[in-house]
mmCIF file of C-alpha atoms and ligand atoms in Angstrom:
data_model
loop_
_atom_site.group_PDB
_atom_site.id
_atom_site.type_symbol
_atom_site.label_atom_id
_atom_site.label_comp_id
_atom_site.label_asym_id
_atom_site.label_seq_id
_atom_site.Cartn_x
_atom_site.Cartn_y
_atom_site.Cartn_z
ATOM 1 C CA UNK A 1 36.515 30.726 -15.704
ATOM 2 C CA UNK A 2 39.636 32.893 -14.845
ATOM 3 C CA UNK A 3 38.989 36.596 -14.931
ATOM 4 C CA UNK A 4 41.675 37.258 -17.649
ATOM 5 C CA UNK A 5 39.841 39.541 -20.106
ATOM 6 C CA UNK A 6 41.706 42.453 -21.614
ATOM 7 C CA UNK A 7 40.333 45.884 -22.464
ATOM 8 C CA UNK A 8 37.474 45.754 -25.182
ATOM 9 C CA UNK A 9 37.615 41.882 -25.463
ATOM 10 C CA UNK A 10 34.194 40.333 -26.089
ATOM 11 C CA UNK A 11 32.707 37.125 -24.863
ATOM 12 C CA UNK A 12 29.558 35.132 -25.549
ATOM 13 C CA UNK A 13 27.449 33.081 -23.215
ATOM 14 C CA UNK A 14 27.758 29.392 -24.108
ATOM 15 C CA UNK A 15 26.060 26.281 -23.015
ATOM 16 C CA UNK A 16 28.565 23.592 -21.831
ATOM 17 C CA UNK A 17 29.936 21.788 -25.134
ATOM 18 C CA UNK A 18 28.305 18.451 -25.565
ATOM 19 C CA UNK A 19 28.746 17.205 -28.933
ATOM 20 C CA UNK A 20 31.751 16.071 -31.162
ATOM 21 C CA UNK A 21 33.596 14.186 -28.449
ATOM 22 C CA UNK A 22 37.274 13.816 -29.182
ATOM 23 C CA UNK A 23 39.466 10.920 -28.010
ATOM 24 C CA UNK A 24 42.880 12.020 -26.762
ATOM 25 C CA UNK A 25 45.503 9.591 -28.152
ATOM 26 C CA UNK A 26 48.636 10.517 -25.964
ATOM 27 C CA UNK A 27 50.292 13.431 -24.381
ATOM 28 C CA UNK A 28 52.992 15.889 -25.431
ATOM 29 C CA UNK A 29 56.004 16.323 -23.234
ATOM 30 C CA UNK A 30 57.808 19.691 -23.348
ATOM 31 C CA UNK A 31 60.130 21.683 -21.050
ATOM 32 C CA UNK A 32 57.423 24.282 -20.637
ATOM 33 C CA UNK A 33 55.460 23.926 -17.419
ATOM 34 C CA UNK A 34 53.062 26.914 -18.092
ATOM 35 C CA UNK A 35 51.581 28.720 -21.049
ATOM 36 C CA UNK A 36 53.696 31.767 -20.218
ATOM 37 C CA UNK A 37 56.887 29.614 -20.654
ATOM 38 C CA UNK A 38 55.871 28.399 -24.179
ATOM 39 C CA UNK A 39 56.913 30.053 -27.428
ATOM 40 C CA UNK A 40 54.206 31.697 -29.388
ATOM 41 C CA UNK A 41 54.860 29.280 -32.235
ATOM 42 C CA UNK A 42 57.178 26.299 -32.360
ATOM 43 C CA UNK A 43 60.371 26.422 -34.432
ATOM 44 C CA UNK A 44 61.981 23.391 -36.057
ATOM 45 C CA UNK A 45 65.241 24.576 -34.625
ATOM 46 C CA UNK A 46 63.663 24.674 -31.130
ATOM 47 C CA UNK A 47 64.246 22.255 -28.352
ATOM 48 C CA UNK A 48 63.449 18.483 -28.600
ATOM 49 C CA UNK A 49 59.956 17.535 -27.388
ATOM 50 C CA UNK A 50 58.491 14.176 -26.978
ATOM 51 C CA UNK A 51 54.987 12.873 -28.117
ATOM 52 C CA UNK A 52 53.922 9.908 -26.036
ATOM 53 C CA UNK A 53 51.340 7.857 -27.983
ATOM 54 C CA UNK A 54 49.089 5.679 -25.930
ATOM 55 C CA UNK A 55 50.024 1.948 -26.320
ATOM 56 C CA UNK A 56 46.765 1.132 -27.990
ATOM 57 C CA UNK A 57 47.678 3.456 -30.879
ATOM 58 C CA UNK A 58 51.208 2.399 -31.303
ATOM 59 C CA UNK A 59 50.530 0.230 -34.408
ATOM 60 C CA UNK A 60 49.188 3.263 -36.030
ATOM 61 C CA UNK A 61 52.549 4.851 -36.139
ATOM 62 C CA UNK A 62 53.849 2.198 -38.662
ATOM 63 C CA UNK A 63 55.197 4.084 -41.701
ATOM 64 C CA UNK A 64 55.362 7.501 -40.010
ATOM 65 C CA UNK A 65 59.101 7.332 -39.677
ATOM 66 C CA UNK A 66 59.399 7.770 -43.436
ATOM 67 C CA UNK A 67 58.515 11.466 -43.149
ATOM 68 C CA UNK A 68 60.703 14.432 -42.120
ATOM 69 C CA UNK A 69 57.958 16.571 -41.273
ATOM 70 C CA UNK A 70 54.613 15.848 -39.748
ATOM 71 C CA UNK A 71 51.629 17.631 -38.634
ATOM 72 C CA UNK A 72 50.632 17.439 -34.868
ATOM 73 C CA UNK A 73 47.128 18.292 -33.644
ATOM 74 C CA UNK A 74 46.630 18.962 -29.973
ATOM 75 C CA UNK A 75 43.991 20.095 -27.529
ATOM 76 C CA UNK A 76 44.927 23.432 -25.889
ATOM 77 C CA UNK A 77 43.223 22.308 -22.739
ATOM 78 C CA UNK A 78 44.003 25.408 -20.591
ATOM 79 C CA UNK A 79 42.222 27.795 -23.017
ATOM 80 C CA UNK A 80 39.092 29.606 -22.452
ATOM 81 C CA UNK A 81 36.608 29.176 -25.165
ATOM 82 C CA UNK A 82 34.234 32.011 -25.186
ATOM 83 C CA UNK A 83 35.897 35.021 -26.826
ATOM 84 C CA UNK A 84 34.707 36.390 -30.245
ATOM 85 C CA UNK A 85 37.152 39.320 -30.243
ATOM 86 C CA UNK A 86 40.571 39.265 -28.704
ATOM 87 C CA UNK A 87 43.346 41.855 -27.946
ATOM 88 C CA UNK A 88 46.537 40.069 -28.815
ATOM 89 C CA UNK A 89 48.729 43.085 -27.961
ATOM 90 C CA UNK A 90 46.668 43.899 -24.726
ATOM 91 C CA UNK A 91 46.209 47.485 -25.981
ATOM 92 C CA UNK A 92 42.549 47.549 -26.306
ATOM 93 C CA UNK A 93 42.539 46.967 -29.969
ATOM 94 C CA UNK A 94 40.666 43.866 -30.849
ATOM 95 C CA UNK A 95 40.381 41.422 -33.806
ATOM 96 C CA UNK A 96 38.084 38.443 -34.422
ATOM 97 C CA UNK A 97 39.069 35.086 -32.928
ATOM 98 C CA UNK A 98 39.167 33.440 -36.403
ATOM 99 C CA UNK A 99 41.645 36.006 -37.665
ATOM 100 C CA UNK A 100 44.244 34.861 -35.023
ATOM 101 C CA UNK A 101 46.107 31.652 -34.311
ATOM 102 C CA UNK A 102 45.473 32.275 -30.497
ATOM 103 C CA UNK A 103 44.896 29.116 -28.332
ATOM 104 C CA UNK A 104 41.681 30.956 -27.170
ATOM 105 C CA UNK A 105 38.988 29.658 -29.635
ATOM 106 C CA UNK A 106 35.715 27.718 -29.316
ATOM 107 C CA UNK A 107 37.370 24.348 -29.999
ATOM 108 C CA UNK A 108 41.063 24.879 -28.908
ATOM 109 C CA UNK A 109 42.861 22.897 -31.470
ATOM 110 C CA UNK A 110 46.568 23.670 -31.940
ATOM 111 C CA UNK A 111 48.514 22.443 -34.910
ATOM 112 C CA UNK A 112 52.201 22.556 -35.595
ATOM 113 C CA UNK A 113 54.325 21.213 -38.438
ATOM 114 C CA UNK A 114 57.230 19.497 -36.635
ATOM 115 C CA UNK A 115 60.498 17.957 -37.614
ATOM 116 C CA UNK A 116 60.509 14.253 -36.762
ATOM 117 C CA UNK A 117 63.894 13.249 -35.349
ATOM 118 C CA UNK A 118 63.054 9.622 -34.515
ATOM 119 C CA UNK A 119 60.359 7.251 -33.184
ATOM 120 C CA UNK A 120 61.200 4.783 -30.445
ATOM 121 C CA UNK A 121 58.933 2.672 -28.211
ATOM 122 C CA UNK A 122 55.855 4.628 -29.317
ATOM 123 C CA UNK A 123 57.508 7.947 -28.496
ATOM 124 C CA UNK A 124 58.166 10.534 -31.246
ATOM 125 C CA UNK A 125 61.127 12.897 -30.669
ATOM 126 C CA UNK A 126 60.256 16.134 -32.589
ATOM 127 C CA UNK A 127 61.223 19.867 -32.796
ATOM 128 C CA UNK A 128 58.729 22.616 -33.401
ATOM 129 C CA UNK A 129 56.157 22.404 -30.780
ATOM 130 C CA UNK A 130 54.750 25.359 -28.651
ATOM 131 C CA UNK A 131 52.586 23.741 -25.871
ATOM 132 C CA UNK A 132 52.633 23.127 -22.127
ATOM 133 C CA UNK A 133 54.043 19.836 -20.814
ATOM 134 C CA UNK A 134 51.169 17.336 -20.716
ATOM 135 C CA UNK A 135 49.072 18.740 -23.452
ATOM 136 C CA UNK A 136 46.644 16.170 -24.780
ATOM 137 C CA UNK A 137 47.453 14.736 -28.262
ATOM 138 C CA UNK A 138 44.650 14.533 -30.867
ATOM 139 C CA UNK A 139 46.185 13.438 -34.098
ATOM 140 C CA UNK A 140 49.400 12.932 -36.106
ATOM 141 C CA UNK A 141 49.602 13.234 -40.065
ATOM 142 C CA UNK A 142 52.366 13.286 -42.468
ATOM 143 C CA UNK A 143 52.733 16.735 -43.995
ATOM 144 C CA UNK A 144 51.590 15.406 -47.354
ATOM 145 C CA UNK A 145 49.676 12.465 -48.684
ATOM 146 C CA UNK A 146 51.965 9.596 -49.944
ATOM 147 C CA UNK A 147 49.505 8.996 -52.745
ATOM 148 C CA UNK A 148 48.782 12.599 -53.768
ATOM 149 C CA UNK A 149 49.547 12.810 -57.523
ATOM 150 C CA UNK A 150 51.691 15.812 -58.592
ATOM 151 C CA UNK A 151 49.563 18.674 -60.113
ATOM 152 C CA UNK A 152 49.369 18.331 -63.901
ATOM 153 C CA UNK A 153 51.983 20.303 -65.782
ATOM 154 C CA UNK A 154 50.786 23.680 -66.751
ATOM 155 C CA UNK A 155 51.724 25.808 -69.790
ATOM 156 C CA UNK A 156 54.774 27.879 -68.804
ATOM 157 C CA UNK A 157 56.110 25.265 -66.196
ATOM 158 C CA UNK A 158 59.009 24.424 -68.455
ATOM 159 C CA UNK A 159 61.409 26.971 -69.775
ATOM 160 C CA UNK A 160 61.969 26.506 -73.491
ATOM 161 C CA UNK A 161 65.344 26.894 -74.929
HETATM 162 N N1 LIG B 201 51.043 26.211 -33.017
HETATM 163 C C1 LIG B 201 49.560 26.195 -32.637
HETATM 164 C C2 LIG B 201 48.724 26.866 -33.649
HETATM 165 O O1 LIG B 201 49.133 27.711 -34.410
HETATM 166 O O2 LIG B 201 47.583 26.373 -33.742
HETATM 167 C C3 LIG B 201 49.397 26.833 -31.210
HETATM 168 C C4 LIG B 201 49.692 28.315 -31.262
HETATM 169 S S1 LIG B 201 49.291 29.079 -29.770
HETATM 170 C C5 LIG B 201 49.579 30.832 -30.192
HETATM 171 C C6 LIG B 201 50.666 28.822 -28.662
HETATM 172 C C7 LIG B 201 50.444 29.288 -27.357
HETATM 173 O O3 LIG B 201 49.392 28.609 -26.721
HETATM 174 C C8 LIG B 201 51.582 29.178 -26.358
HETATM 175 O O4 LIG B 201 52.466 30.195 -26.542
HETATM 176 C C9 LIG B 201 50.979 29.166 -24.987
HETATM 177 O O5 LIG B 201 50.823 30.504 -24.576
HETATM 178 C C10 LIG B 201 49.608 28.519 -25.363
HETATM 179 N N2 LIG B 201 49.435 27.123 -24.821
HETATM 180 C C11 LIG B 201 50.388 26.221 -24.873
HETATM 181 N N3 LIG B 201 49.942 25.033 -24.461
HETATM 182 C C12 LIG B 201 48.644 25.277 -24.104
HETATM 183 C C13 LIG B 201 47.478 24.545 -23.509
HETATM 184 N N4 LIG B 201 47.724 23.158 -23.156
HETATM 185 N N5 LIG B 201 46.452 25.121 -23.242
HETATM 186 C C14 LIG B 201 46.166 26.377 -23.446
HETATM 187 N N6 LIG B 201 47.169 27.149 -24.070
HETATM 188 C C15 LIG B 201 48.378 26.658 -24.339
#
């Protein structure tokens, strides 16, 4: 475990994780070789990134091209996982892990809403990511459900003349 704690940060002693095994379904390719190179959050006007889906999952992409915005879930594999309080500004003031979008968390799942540019040969070209080159991919979803009905109309929704 790297010795990278900041002033007043707090850790817990944990047994090695054993349950809830996840299956990586591909890799994310970005221009950022290290964590320090990444933006804090992706921007949809940021650089093009590629999501390489493993061949066995490529049929699962069918239909996804209809969406402009998709949600990407990924495994922030270089994170430590034992902090309960963190000091995001490195100034000794701490806040609880669950009050942050920090990559340091018990299950380091990152999520980004990205703009889908195109899908070709099982590779998604997107904008809006913020992770290191090679980050494992967990899941892809449209930003909304195609079958979700609109919320019923409420009084006051319509302006009366
Ligand atoms: N957008 C995601 C979210 O909100 O869930 C992640 C936000 S997190 C603040 C993004 C930061 O995680 C990057 O700036 C970088 O420092 C770090 N990071 C990127 N890739 C990582 C990886 N594979 N493992 C650990 N940390 C990573």
